[in-house]
XYZ file of C-alpha atoms in Angstrom:
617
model
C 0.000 0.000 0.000
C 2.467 2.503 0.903
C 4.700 1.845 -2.384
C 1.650 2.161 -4.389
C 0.936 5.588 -2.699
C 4.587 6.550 -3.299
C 4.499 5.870 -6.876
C 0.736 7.709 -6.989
C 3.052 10.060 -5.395
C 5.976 10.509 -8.215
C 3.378 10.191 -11.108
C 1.672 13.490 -10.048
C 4.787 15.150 -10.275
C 5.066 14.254 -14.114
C 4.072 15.367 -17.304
C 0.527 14.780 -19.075
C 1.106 15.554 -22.944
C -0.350 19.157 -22.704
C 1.304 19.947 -19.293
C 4.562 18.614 -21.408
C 3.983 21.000 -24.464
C 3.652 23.953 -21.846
C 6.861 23.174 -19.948
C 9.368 21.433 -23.314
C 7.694 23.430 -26.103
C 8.195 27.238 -24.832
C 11.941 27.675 -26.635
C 10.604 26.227 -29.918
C 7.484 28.118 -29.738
C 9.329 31.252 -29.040
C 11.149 31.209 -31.432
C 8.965 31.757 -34.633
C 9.333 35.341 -33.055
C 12.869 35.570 -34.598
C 12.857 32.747 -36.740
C 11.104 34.214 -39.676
C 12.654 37.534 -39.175
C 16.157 35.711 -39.672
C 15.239 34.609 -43.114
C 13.812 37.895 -43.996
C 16.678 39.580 -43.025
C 19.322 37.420 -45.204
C 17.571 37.382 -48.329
C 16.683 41.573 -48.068
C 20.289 41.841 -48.840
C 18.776 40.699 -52.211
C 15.853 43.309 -52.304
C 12.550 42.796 -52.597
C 13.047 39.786 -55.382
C 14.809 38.212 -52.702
C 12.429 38.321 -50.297
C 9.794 36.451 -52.842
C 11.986 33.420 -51.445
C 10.934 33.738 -47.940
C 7.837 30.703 -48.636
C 10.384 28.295 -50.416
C 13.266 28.693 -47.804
C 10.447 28.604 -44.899
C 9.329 25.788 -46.613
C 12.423 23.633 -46.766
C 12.798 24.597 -43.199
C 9.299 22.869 -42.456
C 10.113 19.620 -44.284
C 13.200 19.671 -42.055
C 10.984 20.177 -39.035
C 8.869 17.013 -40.225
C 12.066 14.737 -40.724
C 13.543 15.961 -36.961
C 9.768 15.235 -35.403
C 10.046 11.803 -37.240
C 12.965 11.281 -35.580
C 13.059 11.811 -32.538
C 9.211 10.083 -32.197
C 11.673 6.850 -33.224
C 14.359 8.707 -30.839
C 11.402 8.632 -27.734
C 10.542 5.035 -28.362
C 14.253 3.531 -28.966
C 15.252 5.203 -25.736
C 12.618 6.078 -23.514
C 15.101 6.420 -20.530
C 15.443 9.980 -22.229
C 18.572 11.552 -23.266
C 17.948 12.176 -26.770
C 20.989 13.065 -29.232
C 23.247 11.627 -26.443
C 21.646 8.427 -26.048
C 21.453 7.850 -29.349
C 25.364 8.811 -30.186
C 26.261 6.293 -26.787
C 24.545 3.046 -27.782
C 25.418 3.441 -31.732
C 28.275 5.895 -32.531
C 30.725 5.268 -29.497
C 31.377 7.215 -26.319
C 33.533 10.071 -27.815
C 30.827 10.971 -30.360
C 27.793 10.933 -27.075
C 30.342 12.955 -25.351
C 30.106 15.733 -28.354
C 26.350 15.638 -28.765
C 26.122 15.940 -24.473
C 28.401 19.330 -24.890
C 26.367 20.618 -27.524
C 23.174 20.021 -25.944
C 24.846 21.216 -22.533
C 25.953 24.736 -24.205
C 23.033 24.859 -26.824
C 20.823 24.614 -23.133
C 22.288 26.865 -21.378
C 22.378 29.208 -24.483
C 18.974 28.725 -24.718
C 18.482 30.444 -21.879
C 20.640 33.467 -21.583
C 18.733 34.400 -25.346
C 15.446 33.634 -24.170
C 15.532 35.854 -21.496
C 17.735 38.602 -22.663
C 14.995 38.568 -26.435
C 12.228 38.557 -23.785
C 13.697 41.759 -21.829
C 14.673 43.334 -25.039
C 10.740 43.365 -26.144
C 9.952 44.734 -23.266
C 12.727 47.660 -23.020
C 11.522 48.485 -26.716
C 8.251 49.279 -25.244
C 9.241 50.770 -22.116
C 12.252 52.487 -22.964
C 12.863 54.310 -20.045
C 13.616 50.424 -18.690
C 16.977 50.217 -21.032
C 19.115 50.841 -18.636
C 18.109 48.312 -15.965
C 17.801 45.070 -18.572
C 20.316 43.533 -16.906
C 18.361 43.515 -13.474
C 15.407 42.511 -15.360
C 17.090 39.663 -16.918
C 18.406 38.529 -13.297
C 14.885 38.935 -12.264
C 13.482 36.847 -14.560
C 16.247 33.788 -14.181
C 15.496 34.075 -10.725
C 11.733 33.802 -11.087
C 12.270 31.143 -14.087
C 14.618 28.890 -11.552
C 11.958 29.447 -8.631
C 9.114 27.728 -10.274
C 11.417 25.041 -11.631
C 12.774 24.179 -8.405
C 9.182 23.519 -7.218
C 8.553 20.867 -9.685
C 8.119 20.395 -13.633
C 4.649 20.079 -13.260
C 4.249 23.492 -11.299
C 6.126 25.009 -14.024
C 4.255 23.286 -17.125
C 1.033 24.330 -14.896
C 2.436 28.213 -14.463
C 3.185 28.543 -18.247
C 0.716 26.761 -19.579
C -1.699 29.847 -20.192
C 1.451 32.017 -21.559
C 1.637 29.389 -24.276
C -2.488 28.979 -24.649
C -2.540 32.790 -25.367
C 1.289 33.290 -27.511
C -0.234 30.346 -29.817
C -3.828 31.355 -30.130
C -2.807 35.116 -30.982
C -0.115 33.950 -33.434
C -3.048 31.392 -35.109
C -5.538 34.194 -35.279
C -3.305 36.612 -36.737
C -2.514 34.079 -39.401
C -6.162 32.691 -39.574
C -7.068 37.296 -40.107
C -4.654 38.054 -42.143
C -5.403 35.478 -44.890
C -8.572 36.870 -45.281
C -6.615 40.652 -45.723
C -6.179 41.988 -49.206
C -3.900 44.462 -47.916
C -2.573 45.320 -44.509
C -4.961 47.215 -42.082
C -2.009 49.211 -41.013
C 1.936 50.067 -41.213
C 1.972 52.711 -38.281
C 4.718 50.622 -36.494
C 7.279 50.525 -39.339
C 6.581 54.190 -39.858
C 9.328 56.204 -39.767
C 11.909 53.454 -39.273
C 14.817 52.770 -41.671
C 14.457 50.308 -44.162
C 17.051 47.008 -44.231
C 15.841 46.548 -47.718
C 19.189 46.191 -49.961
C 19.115 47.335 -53.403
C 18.982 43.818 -55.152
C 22.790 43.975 -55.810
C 23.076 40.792 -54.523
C 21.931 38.143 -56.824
C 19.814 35.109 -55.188
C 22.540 32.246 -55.868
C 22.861 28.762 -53.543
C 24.979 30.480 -50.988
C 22.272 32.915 -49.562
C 20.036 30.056 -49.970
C 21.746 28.044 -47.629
C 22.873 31.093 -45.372
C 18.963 31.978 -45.442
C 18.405 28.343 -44.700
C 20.979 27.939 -41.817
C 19.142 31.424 -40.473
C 16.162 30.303 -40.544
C 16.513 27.119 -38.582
C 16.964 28.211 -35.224
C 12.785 28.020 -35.372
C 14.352 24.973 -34.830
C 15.662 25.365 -31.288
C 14.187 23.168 -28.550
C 12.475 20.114 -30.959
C 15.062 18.019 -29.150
C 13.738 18.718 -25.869
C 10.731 16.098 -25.447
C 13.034 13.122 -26.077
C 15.848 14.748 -23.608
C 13.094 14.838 -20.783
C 10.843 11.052 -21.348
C 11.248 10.625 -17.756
C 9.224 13.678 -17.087
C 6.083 12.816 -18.208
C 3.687 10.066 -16.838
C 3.230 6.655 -17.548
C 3.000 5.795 -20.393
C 5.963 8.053 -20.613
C 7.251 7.057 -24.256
C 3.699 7.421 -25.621
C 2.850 10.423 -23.982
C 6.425 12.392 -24.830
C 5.475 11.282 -28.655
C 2.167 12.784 -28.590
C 3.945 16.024 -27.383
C 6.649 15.997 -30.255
C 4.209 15.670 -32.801
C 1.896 18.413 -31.447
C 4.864 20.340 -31.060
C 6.171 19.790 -34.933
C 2.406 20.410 -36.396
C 2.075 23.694 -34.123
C 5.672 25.253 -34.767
C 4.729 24.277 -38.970
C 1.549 25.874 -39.179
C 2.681 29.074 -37.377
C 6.576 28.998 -39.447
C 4.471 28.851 -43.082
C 1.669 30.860 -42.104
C 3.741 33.964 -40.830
C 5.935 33.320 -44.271
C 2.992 33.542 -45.957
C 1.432 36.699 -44.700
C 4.988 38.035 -45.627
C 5.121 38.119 -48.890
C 1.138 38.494 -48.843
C 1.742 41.777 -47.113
C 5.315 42.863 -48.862
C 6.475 43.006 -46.008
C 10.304 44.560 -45.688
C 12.879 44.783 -42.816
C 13.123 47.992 -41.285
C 15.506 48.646 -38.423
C 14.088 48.991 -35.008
C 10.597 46.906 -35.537
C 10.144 43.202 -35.346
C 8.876 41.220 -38.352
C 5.822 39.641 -35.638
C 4.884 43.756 -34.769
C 4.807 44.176 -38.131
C 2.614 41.961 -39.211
C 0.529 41.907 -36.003
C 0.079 45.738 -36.873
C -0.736 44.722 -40.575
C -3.276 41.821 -39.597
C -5.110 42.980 -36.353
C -4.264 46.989 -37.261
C -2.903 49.712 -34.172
C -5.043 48.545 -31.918
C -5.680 46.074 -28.538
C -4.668 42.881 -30.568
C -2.138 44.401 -31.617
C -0.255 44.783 -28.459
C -1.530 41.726 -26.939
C 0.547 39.311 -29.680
C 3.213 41.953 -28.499
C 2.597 41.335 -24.824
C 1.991 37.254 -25.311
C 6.242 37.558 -27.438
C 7.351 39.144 -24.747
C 6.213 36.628 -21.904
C 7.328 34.115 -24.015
C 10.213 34.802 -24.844
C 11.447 35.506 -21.412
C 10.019 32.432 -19.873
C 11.329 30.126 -23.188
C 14.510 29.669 -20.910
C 12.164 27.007 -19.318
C 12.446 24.288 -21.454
C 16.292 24.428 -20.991
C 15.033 23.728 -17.247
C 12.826 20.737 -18.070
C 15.971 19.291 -20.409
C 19.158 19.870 -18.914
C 18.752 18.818 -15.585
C 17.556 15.048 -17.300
C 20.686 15.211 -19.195
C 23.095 15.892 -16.668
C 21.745 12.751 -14.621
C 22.403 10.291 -17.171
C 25.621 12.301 -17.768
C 26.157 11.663 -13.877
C 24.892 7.974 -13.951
C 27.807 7.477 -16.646
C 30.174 8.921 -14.704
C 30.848 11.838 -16.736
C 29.730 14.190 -14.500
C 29.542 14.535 -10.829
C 27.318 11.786 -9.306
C 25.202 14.674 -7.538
C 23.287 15.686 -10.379
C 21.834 12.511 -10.203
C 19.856 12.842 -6.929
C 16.361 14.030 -7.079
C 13.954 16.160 -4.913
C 11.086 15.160 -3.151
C 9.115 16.534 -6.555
C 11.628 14.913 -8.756
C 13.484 17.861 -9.699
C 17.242 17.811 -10.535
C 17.612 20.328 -8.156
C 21.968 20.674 -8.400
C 21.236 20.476 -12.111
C 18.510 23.465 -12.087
C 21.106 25.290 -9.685
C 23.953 24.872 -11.917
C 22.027 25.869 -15.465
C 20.641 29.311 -13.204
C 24.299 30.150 -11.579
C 25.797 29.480 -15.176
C 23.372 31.337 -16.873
C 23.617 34.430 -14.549
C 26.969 34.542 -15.603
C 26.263 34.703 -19.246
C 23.680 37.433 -18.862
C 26.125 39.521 -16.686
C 29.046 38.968 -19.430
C 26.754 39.916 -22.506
C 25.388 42.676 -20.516
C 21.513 41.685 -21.172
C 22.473 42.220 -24.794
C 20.592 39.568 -27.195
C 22.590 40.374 -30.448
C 26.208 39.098 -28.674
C 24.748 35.657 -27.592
C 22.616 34.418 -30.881
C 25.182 33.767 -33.137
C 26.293 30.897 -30.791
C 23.238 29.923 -30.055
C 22.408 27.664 -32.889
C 25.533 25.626 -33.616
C 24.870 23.458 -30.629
C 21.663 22.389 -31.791
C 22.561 21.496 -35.278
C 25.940 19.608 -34.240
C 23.084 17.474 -32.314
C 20.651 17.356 -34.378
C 23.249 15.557 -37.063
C 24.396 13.404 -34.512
C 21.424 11.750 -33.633
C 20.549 11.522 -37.267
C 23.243 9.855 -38.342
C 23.271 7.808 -35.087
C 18.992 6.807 -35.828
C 20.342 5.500 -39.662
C 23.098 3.242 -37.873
C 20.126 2.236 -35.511
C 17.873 1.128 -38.187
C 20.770 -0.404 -40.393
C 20.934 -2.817 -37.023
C 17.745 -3.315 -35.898
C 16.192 -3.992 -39.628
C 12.411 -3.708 -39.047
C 10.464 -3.527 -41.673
C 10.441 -0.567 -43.738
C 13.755 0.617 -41.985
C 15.167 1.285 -45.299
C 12.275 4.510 -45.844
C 13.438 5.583 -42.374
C 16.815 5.223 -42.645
C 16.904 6.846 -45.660
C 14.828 9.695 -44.285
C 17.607 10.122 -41.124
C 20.106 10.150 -43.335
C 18.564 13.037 -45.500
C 17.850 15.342 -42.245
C 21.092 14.686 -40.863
C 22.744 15.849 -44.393
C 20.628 19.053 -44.220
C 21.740 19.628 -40.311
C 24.930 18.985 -41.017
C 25.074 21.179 -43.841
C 23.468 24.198 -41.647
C 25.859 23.753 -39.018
C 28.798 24.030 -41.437
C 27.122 27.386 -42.987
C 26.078 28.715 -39.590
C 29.568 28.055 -38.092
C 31.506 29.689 -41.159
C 29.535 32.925 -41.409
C 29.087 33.213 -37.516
C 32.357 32.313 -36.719
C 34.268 35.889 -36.451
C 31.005 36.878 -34.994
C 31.560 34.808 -31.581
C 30.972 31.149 -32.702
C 34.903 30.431 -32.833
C 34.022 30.561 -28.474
C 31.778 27.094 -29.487
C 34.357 25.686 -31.288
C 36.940 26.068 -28.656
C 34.317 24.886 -25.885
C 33.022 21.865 -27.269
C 36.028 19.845 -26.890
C 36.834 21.303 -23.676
C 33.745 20.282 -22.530
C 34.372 16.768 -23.521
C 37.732 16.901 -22.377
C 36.288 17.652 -18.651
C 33.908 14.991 -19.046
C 36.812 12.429 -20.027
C 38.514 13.945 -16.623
C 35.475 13.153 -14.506
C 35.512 9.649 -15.966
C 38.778 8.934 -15.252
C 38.511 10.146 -11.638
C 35.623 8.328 -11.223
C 37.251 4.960 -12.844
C 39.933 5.224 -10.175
C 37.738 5.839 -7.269
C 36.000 2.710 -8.076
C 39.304 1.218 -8.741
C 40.696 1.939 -5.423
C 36.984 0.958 -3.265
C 37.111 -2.171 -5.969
C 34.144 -1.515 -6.651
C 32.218 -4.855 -8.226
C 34.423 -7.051 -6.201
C 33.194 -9.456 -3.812
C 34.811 -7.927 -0.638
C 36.954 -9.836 1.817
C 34.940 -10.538 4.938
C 34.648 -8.184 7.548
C 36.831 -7.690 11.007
C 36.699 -6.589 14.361
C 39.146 -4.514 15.033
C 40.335 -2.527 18.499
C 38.718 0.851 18.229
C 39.888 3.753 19.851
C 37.723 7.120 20.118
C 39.342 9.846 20.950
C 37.141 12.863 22.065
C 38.036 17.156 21.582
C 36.858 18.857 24.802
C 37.076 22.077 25.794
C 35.222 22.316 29.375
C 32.936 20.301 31.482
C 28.953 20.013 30.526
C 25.980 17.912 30.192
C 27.119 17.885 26.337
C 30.589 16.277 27.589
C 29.168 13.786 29.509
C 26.836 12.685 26.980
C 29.735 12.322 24.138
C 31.702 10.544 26.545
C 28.669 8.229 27.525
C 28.761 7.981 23.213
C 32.276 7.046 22.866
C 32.215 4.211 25.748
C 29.771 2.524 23.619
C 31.374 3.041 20.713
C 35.522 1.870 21.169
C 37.314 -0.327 23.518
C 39.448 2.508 24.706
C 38.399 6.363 25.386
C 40.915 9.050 25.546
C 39.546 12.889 26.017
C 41.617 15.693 24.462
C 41.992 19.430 24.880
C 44.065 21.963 23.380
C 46.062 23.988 25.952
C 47.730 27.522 25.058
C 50.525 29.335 26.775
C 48.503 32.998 27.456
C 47.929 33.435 31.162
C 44.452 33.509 30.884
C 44.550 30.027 28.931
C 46.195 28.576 31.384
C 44.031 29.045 34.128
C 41.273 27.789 32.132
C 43.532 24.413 31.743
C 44.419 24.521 35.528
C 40.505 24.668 36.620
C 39.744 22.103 33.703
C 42.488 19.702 34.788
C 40.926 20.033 38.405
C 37.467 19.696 37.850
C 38.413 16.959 35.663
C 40.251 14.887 38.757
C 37.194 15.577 40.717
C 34.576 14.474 38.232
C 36.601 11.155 37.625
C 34.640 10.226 34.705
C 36.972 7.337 34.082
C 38.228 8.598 30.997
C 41.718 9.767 30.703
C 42.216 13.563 29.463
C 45.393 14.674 27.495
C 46.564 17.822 27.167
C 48.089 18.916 23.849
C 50.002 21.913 24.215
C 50.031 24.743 20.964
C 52.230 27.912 20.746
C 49.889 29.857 18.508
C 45.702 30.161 18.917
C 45.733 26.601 16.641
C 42.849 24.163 17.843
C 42.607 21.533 14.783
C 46.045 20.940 14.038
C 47.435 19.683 17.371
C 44.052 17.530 17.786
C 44.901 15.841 14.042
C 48.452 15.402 14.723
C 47.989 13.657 17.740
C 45.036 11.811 15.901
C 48.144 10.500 13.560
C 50.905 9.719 16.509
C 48.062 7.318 17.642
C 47.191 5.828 14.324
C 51.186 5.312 14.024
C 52.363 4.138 17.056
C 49.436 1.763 17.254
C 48.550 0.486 13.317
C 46.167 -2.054 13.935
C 43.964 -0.171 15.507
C 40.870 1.736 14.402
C 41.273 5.656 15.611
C 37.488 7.299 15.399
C 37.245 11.001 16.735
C 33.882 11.732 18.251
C 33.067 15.851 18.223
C 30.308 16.770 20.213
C 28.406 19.499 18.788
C 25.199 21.334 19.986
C 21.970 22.524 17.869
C 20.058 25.534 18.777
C 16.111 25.405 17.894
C 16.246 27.729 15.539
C 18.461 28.328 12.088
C 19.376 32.057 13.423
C 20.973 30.667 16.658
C 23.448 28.866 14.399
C 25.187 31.958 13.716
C 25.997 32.109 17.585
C 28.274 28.861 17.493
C 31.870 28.910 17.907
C 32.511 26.779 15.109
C 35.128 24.940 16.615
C 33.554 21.036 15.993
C 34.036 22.448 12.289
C 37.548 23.153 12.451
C 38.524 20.488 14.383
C 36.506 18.022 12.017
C 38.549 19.541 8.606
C 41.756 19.293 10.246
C 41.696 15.831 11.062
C 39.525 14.909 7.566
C 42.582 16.526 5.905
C 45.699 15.238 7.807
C 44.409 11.664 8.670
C 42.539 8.769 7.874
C 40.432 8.812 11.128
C 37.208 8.122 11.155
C 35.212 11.451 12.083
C 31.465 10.878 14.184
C 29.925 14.581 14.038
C 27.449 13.964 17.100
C 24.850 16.525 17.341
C 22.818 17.215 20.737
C 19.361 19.094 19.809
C 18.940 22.434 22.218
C 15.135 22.834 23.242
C 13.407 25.583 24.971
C 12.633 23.212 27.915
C 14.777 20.339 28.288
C 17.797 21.630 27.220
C 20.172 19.499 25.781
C 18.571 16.479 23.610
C 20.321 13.837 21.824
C 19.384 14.153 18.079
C 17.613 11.393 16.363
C 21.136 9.821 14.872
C 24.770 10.986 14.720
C 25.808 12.228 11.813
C 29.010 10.393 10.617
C 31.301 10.664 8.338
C 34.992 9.014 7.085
C-alpha cells in the first residue's frame, strides 16, 4: 500500500502531454518570433526579389521540421530512458561521439536560456524604454523567477506557463487565420518612420544565400530536441505520452513557421531597423489597436520564460551524464518533486553569468546559439540511420533513408552557420566543445579510479573486528561532555579525552581549573593535554590523531566531536565553530574516522540527543 501511494506520489509530479507542451515546447514556440525575421533579413540583402523566397526557404525549413519530429518520435521510443541526441550517439556511434552531442546540448541549453531571457527583456525595453538601462536587473529577475518555479517541480512550471503558451499560440493562429482573409494590410503605423534594411537587389539570389537563409532560418528549430531529452518527465505511459507532445509540437511550430511566411510576402512586407517582423505583421493583420499589443505582450512573456524548457531538459541530461560517470554523481539525486535540483542550480548560476558577461544584450549571444543544436541534431541523425541499419524492421530502409537526408541538411546548416558566424563569436563554441568533452573524459577517469581503489564490483573480503579507539576534543565540562563521553564508551574499547592547551595566562588558568574539575569528576576517561604555541585548535588535535594511528597500526582511531543545535536556524550563527575546524583538520591530515554527534537544544529540556549521529569518514 504505501509503495503504491509513493508511486501515486511521483506520477503526479510528471508530465501529461499538454502539461509537457507547456513546460518542453516554450523555446521552440518562441522562437517563430525571430525565426522568420532571420530569413527575412538574409535574403533583403537581395531586395525585394529576394524576399519572394521567404515561402520556399520557410518551406524547406518545415520539411526539415517534419524529418527531426520523425525522428526523434523513433528517438522517444528507442530510448525512452530519455537523453535524446546523447543516447542515441552512446549506444550506436561510441562514447567520444555521445560525449560531443552531451556538450552541444549542454551549451546549446544553457544558451537557450541566456537568449530567451535577454529577447524577452529586449521586447519589453523596446516598449518601455525608459527600462533600457536596468535590462540587466530585469534579466536577473526573470532567471530568478524562471529557476523558482522550476525548483518547485516540472509540473508546477508546465502548470504556471501553460496559459502564456495557450494565449502566444492562439494570438499567433488568429493573426494568421485574419490576415489570410486581408487583401492588404490594415495598417503600417509601427514601421513608420523606421529605416528600411531593404538592400538594393545587388546581390543576386545564388545557392549560398540560400543556404545562409536556410541555416538562419533554422533556429525556429531550437528546442524540438527537448521532449526526447526529458521522457522521464512525463507520466506513464511516458514514451507514448512524450510522442504525442513531439508531434503536437512539430504540427504547431509548422503551421505558425508557413503561415507567418505567408502573410509576408502576402503583405510585402520589408525589414526595417528597429521593428520586429511579428509587430509588423501583427500591426498589418489585427491593425494599431488592442490585438495588436496583446501578440506583443503574449512575445514578450514568451520569450522571457522560453529559458524554461532548458530547465525541463538539462537537468535530465546531466543525470544520465552523472549515472555514466561523466559528471559529478550529484546531479543525479532528485527532490522530493523529482526535480534535478543541483542540475537546475547549476544551469541558473551558469546562466547568470552569461547574462552579466553579454550585458543583457541579445545580439552578442545568438550567433552561438544555434551551432549546438545542429551539431546534435546531425548526430542523432546519423546515429537513428546506424540504428535502423541494425535493428532492420520492416520498412527501416524509408526511415533510414529519411535520417540520413535530415542529418545531411543539419549537417550542412551547421557548417554554414559556423563559417559565417564564426568571427562573430561562434569560434568561443568551437573552442568549448572539446573542452567540454575533455572535462567529461577527466570526470571519468577520476571516477574509474575511485572505483578502482573501493574495488568496486568485487566481492569484498569478509569483515573484522578490530580494536577501536575514540578519541574525544573537549574544551570544558557540561551535560554535552558527559553525553559524548557516555557515546564514545559505547562506541571503542578505549576512550581518551583531548583538549588543546595555550601558553597565554588567561589560557592557562582555564587548563588549571579544567584539569581540576576533571580529577574531581573522575569520569573514568583519561584527558590529554596537547600543548600549541599559537591560537591553533585543529592541528594539534589531528596530529595527535596521527601519533596514535602510528604508534598503534592495527587499531581503528574514530574522533567523536560533540556538537550542539540551537532550535532555531538564526541561533546557528551564535556557534563557535570549533567542531568544524577540528573536524577539517583531522579529515585533511588523517585517515580517522570522524562521528559529528549533534545534541538538539530545546526551549525546555535543554540538551537532547538528536535522532542519529551524523558520521562521516
Amino acid at each position: 500500500m504505501a509503495m503504491h501511494t509513493g508511486k501515486a506520489t511521483g506520477e503526479r509530479h510528471r508530465l501529461t502531454a499538454l502539461q509537457g507542451l507547456a513546460a518542453l515546447s516554450l523555446d521552440a514556440m518562441a522562437s517563430v518570433a525571430y525565426g522568420p525575421e532571420s530569413i527575412v533579413l538574409v535574403l533583403a540583402a537581395a531586395g525585394a526579389y529576394g524576399l519572394g523566397f521567404t515561402l520556399p526557404v520557410t518551406v524547406a525549413i518545415a520539411a526539415l521540421l517534419a524529418v527531426l519530429v520523425a525522428s526523434y518520435r523513433q528517438v522517444i521510443a528507442a530510448f525512452p530512458e530519455g537523453g535524446g541526441s546523447y543516447a542515441v550517439a552512446k549506444r550506436h556511434l561510441g562514447r567520444r561521439t555521445s560525449l560531443v552531442a552531451a556538450a552541444s546540448l549542454i551549451l546549446d541549453y544553457v544558451l537557450n536560456v541566456a537568449v530567451s531571457v535577454t529577447a524577452g527583456v529586449a521586447a519589453l525595453t523596446s516598449a518601455f524604454p525608459s527600462l533600457y538601462g536596468d535590462r540587466v536587473w530585469i534579466c536577473l529577475g526573470v532567471l530568478v523567477l524562471v529557476t523558482a518555479v522550476n525548483l518547485r517541480g516540472v509540473v508546477d512550471s508546465a502548470k504556471a506557463f501553460l496559459v502564456p503558451t495557450a494565449v502566444f499560440v492562439g494570438s499567433i493562429l488568429a493573426m494568421i487565420t485574419v490576415g489570410l482573409f486581408r487583401e492588404g494590410p490594415v495598417s503600417t503605423e509601427t514601421a513608420a518612420g523606421h529605416a528600411s534594411a531593404l538592400g538594393d537587389g545587388a546581390t543576386t539570389v545564388g545557392a549560398l544565400l540560400l543556404l545562409k537563409a536556410f541555416a538562419a532560418g533554422c533556429s525556429a528549430l531550437t528546442g524540438v530536441e527537448a521532449v526526447a531529452n526529458a521522457v522521464p518527465s512525463f507520466r506513464a505511459p511516458a514514451a507514448r505520452r512524450a510522442q504525442r507532445t513531439e508531434v503536437a509540437l512539430g504540427a504547431l511550430l509548422g503551421v505558425m513557421l508557413i503561415g507567418l511566411s505567408v502573410l509576408i510576402g502576402r503583405f510585402h512586407l520589408q525589414p526595417v531597423e528597429g521593428v520586429t517582423v511579428l509587430a509588423q505583421l501583427a500591426d498589418a493583420s489585427f491593425g494599431h489597436n488592442a490585438a495588436f499589443y496583446v501578440v506583443q505582450f503574449a512575445t514578450v512573456v514568451l520569450l522571457a520564460l522560453a529559458a524554461n524548457t532548458s530547465f525541463g531538459g538539462l537537468p535530465v541530461l546531466m543525470s544520465l551524464l552523472a549515472r555514466d560517470h561523466f559528471l559529478p554523481h550529484v546531479f543525479a539525486l532528485k527532490a522530493d518533486r523529482q526535480v534535478h535540483r543541483h542540475g537546475v542550480v547549476w544551469l541558473a548560476l551558469v546562466s547568470a553569468v552569461l547574462l552579466l558577461f553579454s550585458g543583457g544584450d541579445a545580439n552578442s549571444l545568438v550567433p552561438l546559439f544555434a551551432i549546438g543544436v545542429f551539431v546534435g541534431f546531425t548526430i542523432c541523425q546519423v546515429g537513428m540511420v546506424r540504428h535502423w541499419a541494425l535493428e532492420r524492421p520492416a520498412g527501416w530502409q524509408g526511415k533510414a533513408a529519411l535520417n540520413g537526408f535530415g542529418g545531411l541538411l543539419t549537417g550542412v546548416s551547421a557548417v554554414v552557420v559556423t563559417s559565417t558566424k564564426f568571427t562573430e563569436g561562434a569560434w568561443l563554441i568551437v573552442v568549448a566543445l572539446p573542452l567540454l568533452v575533455l572535462a567529461f573524459e577527466k570526470v571519468h577517469r577520476t571516477y574509474g579510479r575511485i572505483g578502482e581503489r573501493l574495488e568496486l564490483g568485487r566481492v569484498p573480503q569478509p569483515p573484522r573486528r578490530s580494536r577501536s579507539l575514540v578519541v574525544v576534543p573537549v574544551s570544558g565540562l557540561s551535560l554535552l561532555t558527559c553525553r559524548a563521553l557516555t557515546a564514545a564508551r559505547s562506541l571503542g574499547d578505549e576512550v581518551l579525552a583531548v583538549t588543546v592547551t595555550h601558553p597565554a595566562p588567561e589560557d592557562q588558568q582555564a587548563a588549571e581549573a579544567l584539569r581540576r574539575d576533571w580529577e574531581l569528576w573522575n569520569p573514568g576517561v583519561e584527558l590529554v593535554e596537547l600543548p600549541s604555541p599559537t591560537r591553533s585548535l585543529g592541528r594539534p588535535v589531528s596530529g595527535y590523531v596521527r601519533t596514535l594511528a602510528e604508534r598503534q597500526p592495527g587499531v581503528q582511531v574514530t574522533v567523536l566531536i560533540p556538537e550542539t543545535e540551537p532550535e532555531r536556524l538564526w541561533q546557528r550563527l551564535l556557534q563557535n565553530q570549533r567542531g568544524s575546524v577540528v573536524a577539517h583538520a583531522v579529515r585533511r591530515d588523517t585517515d580517522a574516522v570522524i562521528c559529528r554527534l549533534r545534541f538538539r537544544i530545546t526551549a525546555d529540556t535543554g540538551p537532547a540527543p538528536a535522532d542519529a549521529p551524523l558520521t562521516d569518514a
